[in-house]
Amino acid sequence: MDDLVAVSLTEDLFVTLNGRTIIDEPAVVSDGPDGEVLVGHEAEEPARHCLADGHIADPEVVERLLAHVAELISDEKPRVACVLLVLPDPDSKLARSEMGELVKKVWGADTKVVIVPESKMVATGARQPIWDATGVFLNLLTSTRTTSAMYHVGDMIVSHSAAPPGAVPGSSEPLPIEERLGSLIETARWVINESGPGFSRSLAERELTVYSDDKEVSRHRDQIRAELRMSVHVSEKSLKTALRDGIKHYEHHKKDLITKGYIRPSQ
């Protein structure tokens, strides 16, 4: 049986092999005292972070993380036929070719690479109707960055990400709620304005769903609603949970991923 490796390079390095969690740790690397590569919790300061301002910071860091993953699962001698790579929204298209080549460099030229933007994976895991003609408007809010995205009949119409002023890549210290909410509202407005007249009108009439691992956001729903002049729902499912549920959903359709490289619209 061919094997599927899923790698999420977002806030954390989260890796599964055929649905079994292999790695769940910070997406950082550093050089050890004897020149060895230290990854995740073993990395020492100053660590090199995979992400900066919500973007892939350094392809070399990504390659070292992928090589670390391959080494960890080498004892199981997997035949990796497909790698599902979840990237921050801005990098899901811009870095598609470069990231695909890095994956193939680690696991072989015949490996299929499926790259999915984080927002689509979250929407999938939260069972949002991304294939519906009415579309889905969602916002992902973390301690150091925010992303707004619009999906319609399965395709991303527009997406925008931003780091609030003062955000420190890789920091676990949340910024003041006012700064995070300001970033949320900024990206949401940008998506509404850039989505085109038809979508802009429909977005203004539709609910914005916010996914965050911070419970404090729920208490500011009325502020977001007033600023954007639209209905706002703060999901009870956290961003991290929705992301990982989305990966599980994709893994259930391994045959589609391996033979076609995508998920059927009916799924």
Short mmCIF file of C-alpha atoms in Angstrom, two decimals:
data_model
loop_
_atom_site.label_atom_id
_atom_site.label_comp_id
_atom_site.label_asym_id
_atom_site.label_seq_id
_atom_site.Cartn_x
_atom_site.Cartn_y
_atom_site.Cartn_z
CA MET A 1 0.00 0.00 0.00
CA ASP A 2 1.31 3.43 -0.93
CA ASP A 3 1.85 5.88 1.91
CA LEU A 4 0.60 9.42 2.40
CA VAL A 5 2.56 11.96 4.43
CA ALA A 6 0.73 15.14 5.45
CA VAL A 7 2.87 18.12 6.48
CA SER A 8 1.44 21.36 7.86
CA LEU A 9 3.93 24.24 7.82
CA THR A 10 1.80 26.85 9.53
CA GLU A 11 2.11 27.89 13.18
CA ASP A 12 3.58 24.47 14.01
CA LEU A 13 5.23 21.60 12.19
CA PHE A 14 2.43 19.03 12.23
CA VAL A 15 3.08 15.76 10.40
CA THR A 16 1.07 12.58 9.96
CA LEU A 17 1.86 9.30 8.19
CA ASN A 18 -1.28 7.54 6.94
CA GLY A 19 -3.31 9.39 9.57
CA ARG A 20 -0.97 8.73 12.51
CA THR A 21 0.63 11.78 14.13
CA ILE A 22 4.42 11.72 13.80
CA ILE A 23 5.45 15.28 14.72
CA ASP A 24 3.71 18.10 16.56
CA GLU A 25 6.22 20.75 17.54
CA PRO A 26 7.47 24.26 16.67
CA ALA A 27 8.48 24.76 13.02
CA VAL A 28 12.03 25.87 13.82
CA VAL A 29 15.57 24.61 13.34
CA SER A 30 18.96 25.49 14.80
CA ASP A 31 22.52 24.23 14.69
CA GLY A 32 23.60 22.19 17.69
CA PRO A 33 26.92 22.55 19.51
CA ASP A 34 28.48 19.80 17.39
CA GLY A 35 27.07 21.09 14.11
CA GLU A 36 24.06 18.78 14.12
CA VAL A 37 20.65 20.04 13.02
CA LEU A 38 18.22 20.52 15.91
CA VAL A 39 14.52 20.69 15.09
CA GLY A 40 11.35 21.63 16.98
CA HIS A 41 11.50 21.40 20.76
CA GLU A 42 15.20 20.49 20.60
CA ALA A 43 16.14 23.65 18.70
CA GLU A 44 18.20 26.14 20.65
CA GLU A 45 18.06 29.91 20.59
CA PRO A 46 18.57 31.67 18.33
CA ALA A 47 16.29 29.37 16.34
CA ARG A 48 15.46 29.87 12.68
CA HIS A 49 11.71 30.04 12.22
CA CYS A 50 9.93 28.51 9.26
CA LEU A 51 7.50 31.45 9.09
CA ALA A 52 8.01 35.20 9.19
CA ASP A 53 4.94 37.47 9.18
CA GLY A 54 2.81 34.52 8.15
CA HIS A 55 4.99 33.67 5.13
CA ILE A 56 7.53 30.93 4.48
CA ALA A 57 10.70 32.63 5.69
CA ASP A 58 13.48 30.46 4.31
CA PRO A 59 13.30 27.49 1.88
CA GLU A 60 16.47 26.07 3.49
CA VAL A 61 14.63 25.83 6.83
CA VAL A 62 11.75 24.06 5.08
CA GLU A 63 14.15 21.59 3.46
CA ARG A 64 15.77 20.81 6.81
CA LEU A 65 12.35 20.30 8.40
CA LEU A 66 11.28 17.96 5.59
CA ALA A 67 14.55 16.02 5.85
CA HIS A 68 13.94 15.72 9.60
CA VAL A 69 10.48 14.29 8.91
CA ALA A 70 11.88 11.79 6.39
CA GLU A 71 14.53 10.67 8.86
CA LEU A 72 12.00 10.15 11.65
CA ILE A 73 9.84 7.83 9.55
CA SER A 74 12.71 6.08 7.76
CA ASP A 75 12.58 3.07 10.11
CA GLU A 76 9.06 2.34 8.87
CA LYS A 77 10.37 2.23 5.29
CA PRO A 78 7.36 4.05 3.86
CA ARG A 79 6.74 4.16 0.14
CA VAL A 80 5.74 7.81 0.03
CA ALA A 81 3.55 8.18 -3.04
CA CYS A 82 1.96 11.48 -2.03
CA VAL A 83 2.80 14.40 0.24
CA LEU A 84 -0.01 16.70 1.30
CA LEU A 85 1.59 20.05 2.10
CA VAL A 86 -0.43 22.70 3.96
CA LEU A 87 1.03 26.19 3.59
CA PRO A 88 0.02 29.67 4.76
CA ASP A 89 -2.34 31.24 2.21
CA PRO A 90 0.17 33.71 0.69
CA ASP A 91 2.62 30.89 -0.03
CA SER A 92 0.19 28.29 -1.34
CA LYS A 93 0.48 29.70 -4.87
CA LEU A 94 3.63 31.81 -4.81
CA ALA A 95 5.78 29.00 -3.40
CA ARG A 96 4.01 26.13 -5.15
CA SER A 97 6.80 25.28 -7.59
CA GLU A 98 9.66 25.81 -5.14
CA MET A 99 7.99 23.90 -2.31
CA GLY A 100 7.05 21.06 -4.65
CA GLU A 101 10.67 20.71 -5.72
CA LEU A 102 11.83 20.60 -2.11
CA VAL A 103 9.37 17.78 -1.36
CA LYS A 104 10.55 15.82 -4.40
CA LYS A 105 14.18 16.41 -3.41
CA VAL A 106 13.49 14.71 -0.06
CA TRP A 107 11.11 11.91 -1.12
CA GLY A 108 11.87 11.40 -4.81
CA ALA A 109 10.91 12.81 -8.20
CA ASP A 110 7.90 10.48 -8.56
CA THR A 111 6.26 11.71 -5.36
CA LYS A 112 2.97 13.50 -5.95
CA VAL A 113 2.71 16.82 -4.14
CA VAL A 114 -0.65 18.33 -3.22
CA ILE A 115 -0.38 21.87 -1.85
CA VAL A 116 -3.39 23.27 -0.01
CA PRO A 117 -3.76 26.76 1.53
CA GLU A 118 -4.34 26.80 5.27
CA SER A 119 -7.72 28.53 5.02
CA LYS A 120 -9.11 25.85 2.68
CA MET A 121 -7.90 23.11 5.02
CA VAL A 122 -9.54 24.84 7.99
CA ALA A 123 -12.80 25.28 6.06
CA THR A 124 -12.70 21.59 5.08
CA GLY A 125 -12.08 20.47 8.65
CA ALA A 126 -14.88 22.68 9.94
CA ARG A 127 -17.25 21.26 7.32
CA GLN A 128 -17.79 24.68 5.79
CA PRO A 129 -19.73 24.40 2.49
CA ILE A 130 -16.82 25.46 0.27
CA TRP A 131 -18.39 23.72 -2.75
CA ASP A 132 -21.64 25.62 -2.31
CA ALA A 133 -22.48 28.29 -4.88
CA THR A 134 -23.17 30.80 -2.11
CA GLY A 135 -19.56 30.57 -0.95
CA VAL A 136 -17.78 30.80 2.40
CA PHE A 137 -16.18 33.84 4.02
CA LEU A 138 -13.81 33.05 6.91
CA ASN A 139 -11.06 34.57 9.00
CA LEU A 140 -8.21 32.77 10.77
CA LEU A 141 -6.80 34.60 13.78
CA THR A 142 -3.64 33.52 15.60
CA SER A 143 -1.49 35.23 18.21
CA THR A 144 0.75 36.80 15.56
CA ARG A 145 -1.12 36.91 12.23
CA THR A 146 -4.52 36.91 10.58
CA THR A 147 -5.92 35.64 7.27
CA SER A 148 -9.22 36.36 5.54
CA ALA A 149 -10.39 34.26 2.60
CA MET A 150 -13.40 33.81 0.34
CA TYR A 151 -14.27 30.47 -1.31
CA HIS A 152 -16.87 29.87 -4.00
CA VAL A 153 -17.70 26.49 -5.61
CA GLY A 154 -14.47 25.07 -4.19
CA ASP A 155 -12.10 27.74 -5.47
CA MET A 156 -10.39 30.49 -3.52
CA ILE A 157 -11.70 33.78 -4.90
CA VAL A 158 -9.41 36.02 -2.87
CA SER A 159 -7.30 35.78 0.28
CA HIS A 160 -5.27 38.24 2.30
CA SER A 161 -2.93 37.81 5.29
CA ALA A 162 -1.31 40.34 7.59
CA ALA A 163 0.81 40.43 10.71
CA PRO A 164 -0.39 42.92 13.34
CA PRO A 165 2.11 45.64 14.23
CA GLY A 166 4.57 44.29 16.74
CA ALA A 167 4.06 40.63 15.82
CA VAL A 168 7.15 38.48 16.44
CA PRO A 169 7.48 35.38 14.19
CA GLY A 170 7.27 32.19 16.21
CA SER A 171 6.31 33.97 19.42
CA SER A 172 3.82 32.26 21.70
CA GLU A 173 3.01 35.55 23.43
CA PRO A 174 -0.31 36.90 22.14
CA LEU A 175 -0.49 40.52 21.09
CA PRO A 176 -3.07 42.81 22.73
CA ILE A 177 -6.55 41.92 21.56
CA GLU A 178 -7.02 45.39 20.04
CA GLU A 179 -4.09 44.85 17.67
CA ARG A 180 -5.31 41.40 16.63
CA LEU A 181 -8.84 42.61 16.03
CA GLY A 182 -7.53 45.54 14.00
CA SER A 183 -5.59 43.11 11.81
CA LEU A 184 -8.68 40.90 11.44
CA ILE A 185 -10.83 43.82 10.34
CA GLU A 186 -8.14 45.07 7.93
CA THR A 187 -7.80 41.76 6.10
CA ALA A 188 -11.57 41.22 5.98
CA ARG A 189 -12.13 44.67 4.46
CA TRP A 190 -9.41 44.02 1.91
CA VAL A 191 -11.05 40.75 0.82
CA ILE A 192 -14.46 42.42 0.55
CA ASN A 193 -13.05 45.27 -1.57
CA GLU A 194 -10.93 43.04 -3.81
CA SER A 195 -13.45 40.29 -4.44
CA GLY A 196 -15.32 42.28 -7.10
CA PRO A 197 -18.71 44.05 -7.02
CA GLY A 198 -20.85 40.91 -7.08
CA PHE A 199 -18.94 39.10 -4.37
CA SER A 200 -18.52 42.29 -2.33
CA ARG A 201 -22.28 42.69 -2.11
CA SER A 202 -22.80 39.05 -1.20
CA LEU A 203 -20.03 39.14 1.41
CA ALA A 204 -21.56 42.22 3.03
CA GLU A 205 -24.84 40.33 3.33
CA ARG A 206 -23.22 37.16 4.61
CA GLU A 207 -21.75 35.93 7.87
CA LEU A 208 -18.02 36.03 8.54
CA THR A 209 -16.83 32.96 10.45
CA VAL A 210 -13.80 33.53 12.69
CA TYR A 211 -11.53 30.66 13.74
CA SER A 212 -9.10 31.31 16.56
CA ASP A 213 -7.40 29.43 19.37
CA ASP A 214 -8.05 32.44 21.62
CA LYS A 215 -11.37 32.33 23.53
CA GLU A 216 -11.08 36.08 24.17
CA VAL A 217 -12.08 36.79 20.57
CA SER A 218 -15.67 35.69 21.24
CA ARG A 219 -16.17 38.58 23.64
CA HIS A 220 -15.46 41.07 20.85
CA ARG A 221 -17.88 39.72 18.27
CA ASP A 222 -20.06 42.86 18.45
CA GLN A 223 -17.06 45.10 17.77
CA ILE A 224 -16.14 43.10 14.67
CA ARG A 225 -19.76 43.18 13.52
CA ALA A 226 -19.98 46.96 13.96
CA GLU A 227 -16.69 47.62 12.12
CA LEU A 228 -17.51 45.38 9.15
CA ARG A 229 -21.28 45.94 9.19
CA MET A 230 -21.97 42.26 8.75
CA SER A 231 -22.97 39.25 10.82
CA VAL A 232 -20.06 37.57 12.63
CA HIS A 233 -19.81 34.06 14.04
CA VAL A 234 -16.87 32.98 16.22
CA SER A 235 -16.53 29.22 15.80
CA GLU A 236 -16.42 26.98 18.84
CA LYS A 237 -13.99 24.79 16.91
CA SER A 238 -10.50 26.21 17.28
CA LEU A 239 -8.32 27.00 14.30
CA LYS A 240 -5.86 24.25 15.20
CA THR A 241 -8.61 21.64 15.61
CA ALA A 242 -10.27 22.60 12.32
CA LEU A 243 -6.92 22.48 10.50
CA ARG A 244 -6.12 19.00 11.80
CA ASP A 245 -9.63 17.74 11.11
CA GLY A 246 -9.20 19.00 7.55
CA ILE A 247 -6.01 16.97 7.18
CA LYS A 248 -7.83 13.89 8.46
CA HIS A 249 -10.61 14.46 5.94
CA TYR A 250 -8.12 14.61 3.08
CA GLU A 251 -6.34 11.50 4.32
CA HIS A 252 -9.59 9.56 4.13
CA HIS A 253 -9.45 10.08 0.38
CA LYS A 254 -5.87 8.90 -0.11
CA LYS A 255 -6.70 7.14 -3.37
CA ASP A 256 -7.91 10.40 -4.91
CA LEU A 257 -4.84 12.26 -3.68
CA ILE A 258 -2.42 9.71 -5.07
CA THR A 259 -4.05 8.96 -8.41
CA LYS A 260 -5.43 12.39 -9.24
CA GLY A 261 -3.73 14.86 -6.91
CA TYR A 262 -6.96 16.43 -5.73
CA ILE A 263 -10.21 15.76 -3.91
CA ARG A 264 -13.41 15.17 -5.91
CA PRO A 265 -15.91 18.07 -5.68
CA SER A 266 -18.50 15.64 -4.31
CA GLN A 267 -16.29 15.10 -1.27
#
